[in-house]
Amino acid sequence: MTTDLTPMPTTDLVALDRAAVQESLRVLRIARDTDWERPSTCAGWTLRDLVAHMAAQHHGFAAAARGAGGDRTYWIAPDLGRDPFKVYDESVRHVLAAFAEEGVLERGFTLPELGGTFTGRVAVGFHLLDYVVHSWDVAATLGVGLDLPRPVVGAALDIARRVPKDPGRRGPGAAFAPVLPTPEEASTLDEMLALLGRSPRCRER
């Protein structure tokens, strides 16, 4: 992905990202043992598959923050075993600790899945967008609502608006699906979801 996704310099990206990630934890705490095999909003993935992907991304971004993002072993989805929430919670602790380190927004992050090295500010912006979206994925899969602060969703929308809309970069194998029409009187969250190819109607399941 080659685009300028640099958020406004006055934005406290680390704090906004932390809020998005913590919301994913809050929603996942609702999951019962029988929920982990539910089909998720991500085609072909169960909730277990989705959360394994989320945990892998946390470990990968944490490694990238510390200069090891080019090592693809950090990006491999872990086995969630008998306690998926515990494994996910541990991955959250890793990434939040890495992002809390001094100077993280000025570092270079190597992100193999995005094909390059980005400033920390851009990389944390990617992560923020990803975890607003994935928090919604989890909530929609479980049929519950989200409780994201308005500044978090607003920052994610700002980034989503700058994600390339070229059809060649959307669809199977890409990070996001083709853009969907924005519903009339859409909320900030619904507009962001439509821009990334997710239908707000999924939460009605």
Short mmCIF file of C-alpha atoms in Angstrom, two decimals:
data_model
loop_
_atom_site.label_atom_id
_atom_site.label_comp_id
_atom_site.label_asym_id
_atom_site.label_seq_id
_atom_site.Cartn_x
_atom_site.Cartn_y
_atom_site.Cartn_z
CA MET A 1 0.00 0.00 0.00
CA THR A 2 1.60 3.22 -1.07
CA THR A 3 -0.25 6.28 0.13
CA ASP A 4 0.12 9.07 2.61
CA LEU A 5 -1.79 7.95 5.67
CA THR A 6 0.04 10.26 8.05
CA PRO A 7 -2.52 11.48 10.61
CA MET A 8 -2.55 15.02 11.93
CA PRO A 9 0.67 15.61 13.91
CA THR A 10 -1.23 16.83 16.97
CA THR A 11 -3.15 13.57 17.26
CA ASP A 12 -2.14 11.35 20.18
CA LEU A 13 -2.10 8.25 18.03
CA VAL A 14 -0.74 5.95 20.71
CA ALA A 15 -3.58 6.78 23.10
CA LEU A 16 -6.20 6.43 20.36
CA ASP A 17 -4.74 3.11 19.27
CA ARG A 18 -4.71 1.88 22.86
CA ALA A 19 -8.41 2.70 23.22
CA ALA A 20 -9.26 0.76 20.06
CA VAL A 21 -7.27 -2.27 21.18
CA GLN A 22 -8.77 -2.21 24.66
CA GLU A 23 -12.24 -2.14 23.12
CA SER A 24 -11.41 -5.34 21.25
CA LEU A 25 -10.57 -6.90 24.63
CA ARG A 26 -13.80 -5.67 26.19
CA VAL A 27 -15.90 -7.16 23.42
CA LEU A 28 -14.00 -10.45 23.39
CA ARG A 29 -14.62 -10.91 27.10
CA ILE A 30 -18.27 -11.43 26.16
CA ALA A 31 -17.44 -14.49 24.03
CA ARG A 32 -18.59 -17.82 25.40
CA ASP A 33 -16.88 -21.14 24.70
CA THR A 34 -19.35 -21.90 21.93
CA ASP A 35 -18.76 -18.56 20.19
CA TRP A 36 -15.21 -19.25 19.05
CA GLU A 37 -16.36 -21.40 16.14
CA ARG A 38 -18.94 -18.87 14.92
CA PRO A 39 -18.49 -17.62 11.34
CA SER A 40 -17.02 -14.12 11.56
CA THR A 41 -17.56 -11.08 9.35
CA CYS A 42 -14.34 -12.06 7.54
CA ALA A 43 -15.25 -14.57 4.82
CA GLY A 44 -14.05 -18.08 5.56
CA TRP A 45 -12.90 -17.27 9.09
CA THR A 46 -14.42 -18.25 12.39
CA LEU A 47 -14.11 -15.96 15.38
CA ARG A 48 -11.15 -18.11 16.46
CA ASP A 49 -9.44 -17.56 13.09
CA LEU A 50 -10.08 -13.82 13.25
CA VAL A 51 -8.67 -13.48 16.76
CA ALA A 52 -5.60 -15.56 15.86
CA HIS A 53 -4.99 -13.09 13.01
CA MET A 54 -5.46 -10.16 15.37
CA ALA A 55 -2.98 -11.65 17.85
CA ALA A 56 -0.45 -12.19 15.05
CA GLN A 57 -0.79 -8.58 13.97
CA HIS A 58 -0.17 -7.38 17.52
CA HIS A 59 3.00 -9.47 17.78
CA GLY A 60 4.12 -8.33 14.33
CA PHE A 61 3.58 -4.64 15.03
CA ALA A 62 5.29 -4.98 18.41
CA ALA A 63 8.30 -6.55 16.68
CA ALA A 64 8.25 -3.80 14.04
CA ALA A 65 8.28 -1.13 16.73
CA ARG A 66 11.48 -2.70 18.05
CA GLY A 67 13.19 -3.06 14.69
CA ALA A 68 12.36 -6.72 13.97
CA GLY A 69 9.31 -6.37 11.74
CA GLY A 70 11.09 -7.95 8.80
CA ASP A 71 11.19 -11.30 10.62
CA ARG A 72 8.04 -12.96 9.33
CA THR A 73 7.92 -15.45 12.22
CA TYR A 74 6.46 -12.67 14.35
CA TRP A 75 3.51 -12.42 11.97
CA ILE A 76 2.45 -16.07 12.16
CA ALA A 77 -0.96 -16.64 13.72
CA PRO A 78 -0.58 -18.39 17.10
CA ASP A 79 -2.47 -21.46 18.24
CA LEU A 80 -5.15 -20.08 20.55
CA GLY A 81 -5.51 -23.41 22.32
CA ARG A 82 -8.10 -23.88 25.05
CA ASP A 83 -8.01 -20.29 26.28
CA PRO A 84 -8.20 -18.03 23.21
CA PHE A 85 -8.89 -14.92 25.26
CA LYS A 86 -5.73 -15.41 27.33
CA VAL A 87 -3.56 -15.79 24.23
CA TYR A 88 -5.11 -12.67 22.71
CA ASP A 89 -4.73 -10.70 25.93
CA GLU A 90 -1.01 -11.54 26.01
CA SER A 91 -0.59 -10.26 22.45
CA VAL A 92 -2.32 -7.03 23.45
CA ARG A 93 0.11 -6.55 26.33
CA HIS A 94 3.04 -6.95 23.92
CA VAL A 95 1.88 -4.38 21.40
CA LEU A 96 0.73 -1.79 23.93
CA ALA A 97 4.06 -2.02 25.75
CA ALA A 98 5.98 -1.63 22.49
CA PHE A 99 3.93 1.37 21.37
CA ALA A 100 4.35 3.02 24.79
CA GLU A 101 8.12 3.22 24.39
CA GLU A 102 9.63 6.67 24.01
CA GLY A 103 10.09 7.86 20.44
CA VAL A 104 8.02 5.08 18.87
CA LEU A 105 6.30 7.41 16.39
CA GLU A 106 9.65 8.50 14.96
CA ARG A 107 10.99 4.98 14.39
CA GLY A 108 10.93 3.03 11.15
CA PHE A 109 8.49 0.11 11.10
CA THR A 110 9.04 -2.68 8.58
CA LEU A 111 5.64 -4.14 7.71
CA PRO A 112 6.07 -7.07 5.28
CA GLU A 113 2.36 -7.39 4.51
CA LEU A 114 2.27 -3.78 3.36
CA GLY A 115 5.48 -4.11 1.41
CA GLY A 116 7.81 -1.63 3.02
CA THR A 117 9.06 0.46 5.90
CA PHE A 118 6.98 3.29 7.31
CA THR A 119 7.42 5.90 9.98
CA GLY A 120 6.04 4.94 13.37
CA ARG A 121 3.36 7.59 13.02
CA VAL A 122 2.05 6.01 9.82
CA ALA A 123 2.43 2.46 11.16
CA VAL A 124 0.55 3.17 14.38
CA GLY A 125 -2.13 4.80 12.22
CA PHE A 126 -2.42 1.56 10.25
CA HIS A 127 -2.75 -0.37 13.50
CA LEU A 128 -5.35 2.03 14.85
CA LEU A 129 -7.48 1.66 11.73
CA ASP A 130 -7.09 -2.12 11.81
CA TYR A 131 -8.27 -2.39 15.41
CA VAL A 132 -11.26 -0.13 15.05
CA VAL A 133 -12.26 -2.38 12.14
CA HIS A 134 -11.44 -5.64 13.94
CA SER A 135 -13.17 -4.52 17.13
CA TRP A 136 -16.23 -4.02 14.95
CA ASP A 137 -15.68 -7.42 13.30
CA VAL A 138 -15.69 -9.10 16.70
CA ALA A 139 -18.69 -7.14 17.95
CA ALA A 140 -20.69 -7.88 14.78
CA THR A 141 -19.78 -11.56 14.97
CA LEU A 142 -21.03 -11.71 18.56
CA GLY A 143 -24.05 -9.49 17.89
CA VAL A 144 -23.09 -6.82 20.41
CA GLY A 145 -22.41 -3.09 20.18
CA LEU A 146 -19.16 -1.15 20.25
CA ASP A 147 -18.22 1.56 22.72
CA LEU A 148 -15.43 3.45 20.98
CA PRO A 149 -14.69 7.08 21.91
CA ARG A 150 -15.63 9.55 19.17
CA PRO A 151 -12.01 10.73 18.63
CA VAL A 152 -10.93 7.13 17.99
CA VAL A 153 -13.54 6.56 15.30
CA GLY A 154 -12.91 10.01 13.81
CA ALA A 155 -9.17 9.33 13.51
CA ALA A 156 -9.86 5.95 11.92
CA LEU A 157 -12.23 7.53 9.40
CA ASP A 158 -9.59 10.12 8.51
CA ILE A 159 -7.15 7.32 7.75
CA ALA A 160 -9.74 5.19 5.92
CA ARG A 161 -10.50 8.09 3.57
CA ARG A 162 -6.89 7.94 2.36
CA VAL A 163 -6.69 4.21 1.78
CA PRO A 164 -6.32 3.69 -2.01
CA LYS A 165 -9.65 2.88 -3.67
CA ASP A 166 -8.08 1.36 -6.78
CA PRO A 167 -9.99 -1.92 -7.45
CA GLY A 168 -6.67 -3.58 -8.18
CA ARG A 169 -5.75 -3.13 -4.52
CA ARG A 170 -9.07 -4.32 -3.12
CA GLY A 171 -10.72 -7.73 -2.91
CA PRO A 172 -9.46 -11.30 -2.28
CA GLY A 173 -5.97 -11.33 -0.80
CA ALA A 174 -5.97 -7.59 -0.15
CA ALA A 175 -6.28 -5.88 3.21
CA PHE A 176 -9.71 -4.45 2.39
CA ALA A 177 -12.71 -5.20 0.17
CA PRO A 178 -13.96 -2.82 -2.53
CA VAL A 179 -15.60 0.37 -1.28
CA LEU A 180 -19.34 0.09 -0.58
CA PRO A 181 -21.87 2.91 -0.99
CA THR A 182 -22.08 5.06 2.13
CA PRO A 183 -25.58 4.86 3.62
CA GLU A 184 -27.59 8.07 3.89
CA GLU A 185 -27.07 9.81 7.22
CA ALA A 186 -24.30 7.33 7.99
CA SER A 187 -22.57 7.53 11.33
CA THR A 188 -18.81 8.12 11.41
CA LEU A 189 -18.31 4.41 12.10
CA ASP A 190 -20.65 3.34 9.28
CA GLU A 191 -18.88 5.63 6.80
CA MET A 192 -15.52 4.18 7.81
CA LEU A 193 -16.82 0.62 7.42
CA ALA A 194 -18.26 1.32 3.97
CA LEU A 195 -14.97 2.84 2.82
CA LEU A 196 -13.24 -0.40 3.78
CA GLY A 197 -15.80 -2.68 2.19
CA ARG A 198 -17.69 -3.76 5.29
CA SER A 199 -21.44 -3.50 5.51
CA PRO A 200 -22.85 -1.99 8.72
CA ARG A 201 -25.80 -4.39 8.24
CA CYS A 202 -23.57 -7.23 9.47
CA ARG A 203 -24.17 -6.15 13.03
CA GLU A 204 -27.85 -7.05 12.60
CA ARG A 205 -27.04 -10.75 12.31
#
